[in-house]
mmCIF file of C-alpha atoms in Angstrom:
data_model
loop_
_atom_site.group_PDB
_atom_site.id
_atom_site.type_symbol
_atom_site.label_atom_id
_atom_site.label_comp_id
_atom_site.label_asym_id
_atom_site.label_seq_id
_atom_site.Cartn_x
_atom_site.Cartn_y
_atom_site.Cartn_z
ATOM 1 C CA MET T 1 63.940 166.617 100.378
ATOM 2 C CA ALA T 2 64.626 165.961 97.058
ATOM 3 C CA LEU T 3 68.088 166.819 96.718
ATOM 4 C CA LEU T 4 68.092 164.530 99.465
ATOM 5 C CA ASP T 5 66.619 161.737 97.711
ATOM 6 C CA GLY T 6 69.647 162.865 94.609
ATOM 7 C CA LEU T 7 71.836 161.037 97.770
ATOM 8 C CA PHE T 8 70.765 157.379 97.545
ATOM 9 C CA ALA T 9 71.628 155.269 94.873
ATOM 10 C CA PRO T 10 68.837 155.435 92.135
ATOM 11 C CA GLU T 11 67.995 151.302 92.153
ATOM 12 C CA THR T 12 67.404 152.215 95.777
ATOM 13 C CA ASP T 13 64.497 154.640 95.248
ATOM 14 C CA ARG T 14 60.875 152.737 96.290
ATOM 15 C CA TRP T 15 58.968 156.022 97.506
ATOM 16 C CA THR T 16 58.807 158.470 94.962
ATOM 17 C CA GLU T 17 56.875 158.777 91.653
ATOM 18 C CA GLY T 18 60.051 157.108 89.565
ATOM 19 C CA ALA T 19 59.621 154.326 91.809
ATOM 20 C CA SER T 20 56.282 153.594 89.958
ATOM 21 C CA ASP T 21 57.983 151.129 87.529
ATOM 22 C CA TRP T 22 59.812 149.785 89.482
ATOM 23 C CA TRP T 23 56.901 148.391 92.222
ATOM 24 C CA ASP T 24 55.353 147.355 88.849
ATOM 25 C CA GLY T 25 57.722 144.798 87.846
ATOM 26 C CA PHE T 26 57.747 143.292 91.335
ATOM 27 C CA TYR T 27 53.631 143.022 91.141
ATOM 28 C CA ALA T 28 53.855 141.718 87.645
ATOM 29 C CA ASP T 29 53.404 138.257 88.510
ATOM 30 C CA ARG T 30 50.830 137.632 90.340
ATOM 31 C CA ASP T 31 51.904 133.709 91.011
ATOM 32 C CA ARG T 32 55.074 134.537 92.516
ATOM 33 C CA PRO T 33 55.934 133.550 95.987
ATOM 34 C CA VAL T 34 55.678 136.087 97.320
ATOM 35 C CA PRO T 35 54.200 136.036 101.546
ATOM 36 C CA PHE T 36 52.112 138.898 101.525
ATOM 37 C CA PHE T 37 51.005 138.785 98.209
ATOM 38 C CA VAL T 38 48.301 135.723 99.688
ATOM 39 C CA PRO T 39 44.969 137.876 99.461
ATOM 40 C CA LYS T 40 44.863 137.722 102.752
ATOM 41 C CA PRO T 41 44.942 140.745 105.263
ATOM 42 C CA ASP T 42 47.202 141.036 108.549
ATOM 43 C CA GLU T 43 46.960 138.822 111.138
ATOM 44 C CA ASN T 44 46.820 142.630 114.043
ATOM 45 C CA LEU T 45 45.103 144.612 111.942
ATOM 46 C CA ALA T 46 42.687 141.819 112.147
ATOM 47 C CA SER T 47 42.519 141.573 115.882
ATOM 48 C CA TYR T 48 42.017 145.185 116.465
ATOM 49 C CA LEU T 49 38.655 145.134 114.061
ATOM 50 C CA HIS T 50 37.292 141.979 114.950
ATOM 51 C CA GLY T 51 38.457 142.544 118.619
ATOM 52 C CA GLY T 52 36.256 145.717 118.879
ATOM 53 C CA LEU T 53 39.113 148.188 119.150
ATOM 54 C CA PHE T 54 38.291 149.961 116.575
ATOM 55 C CA GLY T 55 35.039 150.615 117.351
ATOM 56 C CA HIS T 56 32.132 150.539 114.975
ATOM 57 C CA GLY T 57 33.831 151.428 111.524
ATOM 58 C CA ARG T 58 30.312 152.520 110.080
ATOM 59 C CA GLY T 59 31.037 156.170 108.530
ATOM 60 C CA ASP T 60 33.894 156.782 109.431
ATOM 61 C CA GLU T 61 37.261 156.910 107.399
ATOM 62 C CA ALA T 62 40.449 154.552 106.706
ATOM 63 C CA LEU T 63 43.596 154.988 105.175
ATOM 64 C CA ASP T 64 45.364 152.177 104.052
ATOM 65 C CA LEU T 65 49.606 153.183 102.971
ATOM 66 C CA GLY T 66 50.413 150.693 100.447
ATOM 67 C CA CYS T 67 48.122 148.849 100.051
ATOM 68 C CA GLY T 68 49.704 146.577 97.555
ATOM 69 C CA PRO T 69 47.589 143.690 96.370
ATOM 70 C CA GLY T 70 44.281 145.618 98.320
ATOM 71 C CA ARG T 71 44.305 142.779 101.208
ATOM 72 C CA ASN T 72 43.982 144.901 104.256
ATOM 73 C CA ALA T 73 41.793 147.316 102.105
ATOM 74 C CA LEU T 74 38.908 144.800 102.041
ATOM 75 C CA LEU T 75 39.630 143.693 105.152
ATOM 76 C CA LEU T 76 38.698 147.243 107.049
ATOM 77 C CA ALA T 77 35.402 147.444 104.140
ATOM 78 C CA ALA T 78 34.129 144.918 105.790
ATOM 79 C CA ALA T 79 34.145 146.176 108.631
ATOM 80 C CA GLY T 80 32.160 149.362 107.104
ATOM 81 C CA TYR T 81 34.538 151.774 106.673
ATOM 82 C CA ASP T 82 34.730 154.247 103.966
ATOM 83 C CA VAL T 83 38.620 153.199 102.652
ATOM 84 C CA ASP T 84 41.268 155.412 100.342
ATOM 85 C CA ALA T 85 44.089 152.984 99.390
ATOM 86 C CA VAL T 86 47.171 154.645 97.500
ATOM 87 C CA ASP T 87 49.391 152.407 95.912
ATOM 88 C CA LEU T 88 52.355 153.472 93.817
ATOM 89 C CA SER T 89 52.358 150.459 90.711
ATOM 90 C CA PRO T 90 49.521 150.824 88.264
ATOM 91 C CA LYS T 91 49.705 146.364 89.002
ATOM 92 C CA ALA T 92 48.854 146.861 92.603
ATOM 93 C CA ILE T 93 46.176 148.934 92.060
ATOM 94 C CA ALA T 94 44.120 146.928 89.393
ATOM 95 C CA TRP T 95 45.033 143.469 91.487
ATOM 96 C CA ALA T 96 43.218 145.357 94.113
ATOM 97 C CA GLU T 97 40.711 146.511 91.381
ATOM 98 C CA ASP T 98 40.029 143.554 90.902
ATOM 99 C CA ARG T 99 40.298 141.070 94.087
ATOM 100 C CA ALA T 100 37.469 144.239 95.488
ATOM 101 C CA ARG T 101 35.390 143.591 92.713
ATOM 102 C CA GLU T 102 35.780 139.536 93.335
ATOM 103 C CA ALA T 103 34.523 140.320 97.091
ATOM 104 C CA GLY T 104 31.376 142.427 95.511
ATOM 105 C CA PRO T 105 29.513 145.755 94.787
ATOM 106 C CA GLU T 106 28.880 146.177 98.448
ATOM 107 C CA ILE T 107 32.791 145.875 99.500
ATOM 108 C CA ALA T 108 34.108 147.546 96.346
ATOM 109 C CA SER T 109 31.342 150.806 96.661
ATOM 110 C CA ARG T 110 33.370 151.469 100.118
ATOM 111 C CA ILE T 111 36.949 151.101 98.464
ATOM 112 C CA SER T 112 38.249 154.226 96.731
ATOM 113 C CA PHE T 113 41.754 153.074 95.021
ATOM 114 C CA THR T 114 44.442 155.719 93.897
ATOM 115 C CA CYS T 115 48.133 155.234 92.452
ATOM 116 C CA GLY T 116 50.351 158.305 93.180
ATOM 117 C CA ASP T 117 53.285 158.938 96.188
ATOM 118 C CA ALA T 118 51.234 159.086 99.261
ATOM 119 C CA PHE T 119 53.443 162.087 100.292
ATOM 120 C CA ALA T 120 51.313 164.129 97.120
ATOM 121 C CA LEU T 121 48.236 163.321 97.747
ATOM 122 C CA THR T 122 48.075 163.790 101.459
ATOM 123 C CA GLN T 123 48.611 167.659 101.243
ATOM 124 C CA ALA T 124 45.903 169.602 102.567
ATOM 125 C CA SER T 125 44.309 170.513 99.420
ATOM 126 C CA ALA T 126 45.400 166.912 97.806
ATOM 127 C CA PRO T 127 43.059 164.688 97.209
ATOM 128 C CA LEU T 128 42.725 162.147 100.106
ATOM 129 C CA SER T 129 42.696 164.680 102.681
ATOM 130 C CA GLY T 130 40.662 162.948 105.866
ATOM 131 C CA PRO T 131 40.247 163.103 108.694
ATOM 132 C CA TYR T 132 41.039 158.881 109.177
ATOM 133 C CA HIS T 133 39.704 157.089 111.786
ATOM 134 C CA VAL T 134 42.613 154.330 111.002
ATOM 135 C CA ILE T 135 46.241 154.803 109.666
ATOM 136 C CA HIS T 136 47.289 151.475 108.163
ATOM 137 C CA ASP T 137 50.929 151.307 107.193
ATOM 138 C CA SER T 138 51.854 147.344 106.505
ATOM 139 C CA GLY T 139 55.648 147.916 104.496
ATOM 140 C CA CYS T 140 55.449 150.944 103.716
ATOM 141 C CA PHE T 141 57.205 152.415 106.068
ATOM 142 C CA HIS T 142 60.415 150.700 106.135
ATOM 143 C CA HIS T 143 61.121 151.520 102.946
ATOM 144 C CA LEU T 144 61.337 155.079 103.856
ATOM 145 C CA PRO T 145 64.997 156.713 104.293
ATOM 146 C CA PRO T 146 65.478 158.663 107.580
ATOM 147 C CA HIS T 147 64.633 161.623 105.786
ATOM 148 C CA ARG T 148 62.007 161.399 104.500
ATOM 149 C CA ARG T 149 60.968 160.376 108.261
ATOM 150 C CA ILE T 150 60.080 164.116 109.217
ATOM 151 C CA GLY T 151 56.715 164.189 105.931
ATOM 152 C CA TYR T 152 55.890 160.610 106.579
ATOM 153 C CA LEU T 153 55.486 162.039 110.906
ATOM 154 C CA ALA T 154 53.865 165.586 108.924
ATOM 155 C CA MET T 155 51.412 163.375 106.868
ATOM 156 C CA LEU T 156 49.657 161.055 110.368
ATOM 157 C CA GLU T 157 49.657 164.619 112.562
ATOM 158 C CA ARG T 158 47.514 166.564 109.427
ATOM 159 C CA LEU T 159 45.204 162.831 108.844
ATOM 160 C CA LEU T 160 45.011 160.872 112.249
ATOM 161 C CA ALA T 161 41.625 162.118 113.929
ATOM 162 C CA PRO T 162 41.946 162.723 117.744
ATOM 163 C CA GLY T 163 40.775 159.142 118.992
ATOM 164 C CA GLY T 164 41.626 157.312 115.829
ATOM 165 C CA TYR T 165 44.715 154.531 115.491
ATOM 166 C CA PHE T 166 47.630 154.263 113.520
ATOM 167 C CA SER T 167 48.717 150.775 112.807
ATOM 168 C CA LEU T 168 52.245 149.746 110.891
ATOM 169 C CA THR T 169 53.598 147.059 109.721
ATOM 170 C CA CYS T 170 57.326 147.399 108.826
ATOM 171 C CA PHE T 171 60.512 144.866 109.461
ATOM 172 C CA ALA T 172 62.075 144.226 112.729
ATOM 173 C CA ALA T 173 66.252 144.411 113.796
ATOM 174 C CA GLY T 174 66.888 141.919 115.697
ATOM 175 C CA GLU T 175 67.738 137.450 115.690
ATOM 176 C CA GLY T 176 64.991 136.671 113.645
ATOM 177 C CA GLY T 177 63.263 139.726 112.180
ATOM 178 C CA MET T 178 64.573 141.464 108.291
ATOM 179 C CA GLY T 179 65.651 144.014 107.239
ATOM 180 C CA SER T 180 69.148 146.404 107.077
ATOM 181 C CA GLU T 181 69.952 147.496 110.747
ATOM 182 C CA ILE T 182 72.652 150.091 109.252
ATOM 183 C CA PRO T 183 72.304 153.035 111.635
ATOM 184 C CA ASP T 184 71.003 156.307 110.492
ATOM 185 C CA ALA T 185 74.032 158.686 110.375
ATOM 186 C CA ASP T 186 75.719 155.910 108.262
ATOM 187 C CA LEU T 187 73.586 155.826 105.279
ATOM 188 C CA TYR T 188 74.794 158.799 104.790
ATOM 189 C CA ARG T 189 78.426 158.818 105.008
ATOM 190 C CA ALA T 190 78.141 156.364 102.073
ATOM 191 C CA ASP T 191 79.524 156.994 98.788
ATOM 192 C CA ARG T 192 76.254 156.187 97.242
ATOM 193 C CA PRO T 193 73.579 155.191 100.230
ATOM 194 C CA HIS T 194 71.276 151.977 100.024
ATOM 195 C CA LEU T 195 68.423 150.929 102.009
ATOM 196 C CA HIS T 196 69.620 147.572 101.487
ATOM 197 C CA GLY T 197 65.554 146.860 100.686
ATOM 198 C CA GLY T 198 64.142 148.740 103.851
ATOM 199 C CA LEU T 199 64.877 149.412 107.330
ATOM 200 C CA ALA T 200 64.960 147.465 110.191
ATOM 201 C CA TYR T 201 63.413 149.341 113.878
ATOM 202 C CA SER T 202 63.938 148.349 117.255
ATOM 203 C CA ALA T 203 60.832 148.764 119.478
ATOM 204 C CA GLU T 204 62.340 151.647 121.194
ATOM 205 C CA SER T 205 62.877 153.253 117.436
ATOM 206 C CA LEU T 206 59.797 153.554 116.588
ATOM 207 C CA ARG T 207 58.541 154.342 120.093
ATOM 208 C CA ARG T 208 61.145 157.430 119.677
ATOM 209 C CA ILE T 209 60.014 158.051 116.258
ATOM 210 C CA PHE T 210 57.076 158.456 116.620
ATOM 211 C CA ALA T 211 56.211 159.850 119.829
ATOM 212 C CA ALA T 212 57.010 163.414 117.939
ATOM 213 C CA VAL T 213 53.412 162.979 116.819
ATOM 214 C CA PRO T 214 51.551 164.620 119.503
ATOM 215 C CA GLY T 215 49.287 163.557 120.871
ATOM 216 C CA LEU T 216 50.100 160.005 119.379
ATOM 217 C CA GLU T 217 50.029 157.297 122.320
ATOM 218 C CA GLU T 218 51.995 153.692 122.164
ATOM 219 C CA VAL T 219 48.879 150.873 122.394
ATOM 220 C CA GLU T 220 51.207 148.062 121.640
ATOM 221 C CA ILE T 221 54.220 147.096 119.877
ATOM 222 C CA ARG T 222 54.810 143.395 119.145
ATOM 223 C CA ARG T 223 56.479 140.852 117.082
ATOM 224 C CA MET T 224 53.813 140.077 114.600
ATOM 225 C CA ARG T 225 52.461 135.970 115.151
ATOM 226 C CA ASP T 226 53.428 133.658 113.222
ATOM 227 C CA GLU T 227 50.389 132.735 111.058
ATOM 228 C CA PRO T 228 50.496 128.562 109.265
ATOM 229 C CA ALA T 229 49.371 127.985 105.856
ATOM 230 C CA ASP T 230 45.551 127.503 106.329
ATOM 231 C CA SER T 231 45.108 130.713 108.320
ATOM 232 C CA PRO T 232 42.352 132.789 107.473
ATOM 233 C CA HIS T 233 45.040 135.844 108.025
ATOM 234 C CA PHE T 234 48.692 137.221 107.040
ATOM 235 C CA GLY T 235 51.218 136.930 109.780
ATOM 236 C CA GLU T 236 55.533 135.858 109.749
ATOM 237 C CA SER T 237 57.694 137.005 112.540
ATOM 238 C CA PHE T 238 60.509 139.395 111.062
ATOM 239 C CA LEU T 239 57.967 141.915 111.323
ATOM 240 C CA TRP T 240 57.038 144.523 113.940
ATOM 241 C CA THR T 241 53.331 145.610 114.270
ATOM 242 C CA ALA T 242 53.086 148.552 116.157
ATOM 243 C CA LEU T 243 49.581 150.137 117.419
ATOM 244 C CA PHE T 244 49.157 153.602 118.725
ATOM 245 C CA ARG T 245 46.526 155.826 119.367
ATOM 246 C CA ARG T 246 45.699 159.757 118.992
ATOM 247 C CA VAL T 247 44.590 161.290 121.830
ATOM 248 C CA HIS T 248 44.234 165.043 121.229
ATOM 249 C CA GLY T 249 44.876 166.530 118.050
#
């Protein structure tokens, strides 16, 4: 993996431990007008929780991959989950911890924030061992180069409990979408491959990729709903939301 990582231009890296400085710069100014800096959870995750799709939550464990300032981890904790939230950026984790303290001790006590590489932290003998009833990824997966999907899928297979749910928010290809639509093979043909800020996916490509996880079945794939400024939830239609359930291990 490190050899393939090295094919990409250094400034492209958003997925290894070495990318923490880039993300720290991204999160340094908390007042920047970045859509997902708002203290609001993803509308899709909120709909699953409030609609009772995930069950009662109490006593179950959840994993928030690439948690950023913690907006989705806070929602999961408020729903009763014991949450492991991981991010590469120390500044993002510090911001998330501040938000958790502001939310009060009951919610803060249910969240364990960890700074580091999710691939390393979720190995068999690593701290984040699961199994998890819910795994939520809002904006992590689309920053991975194609060869890193292998480890990502293995992580899901290892950590997602039978009957558990995997929820994803990522860049959408096509009209009104966002992200690079360069085919996988063409990325590796370039002299210095670049992800151009993140890869965009079609619904078909998401189905094909995640079909590789044993027992993982699609619940829904749809565009994220646009949410107005006064909404309690985050929503931008340039993103996909996808939900999968693991029917067996």
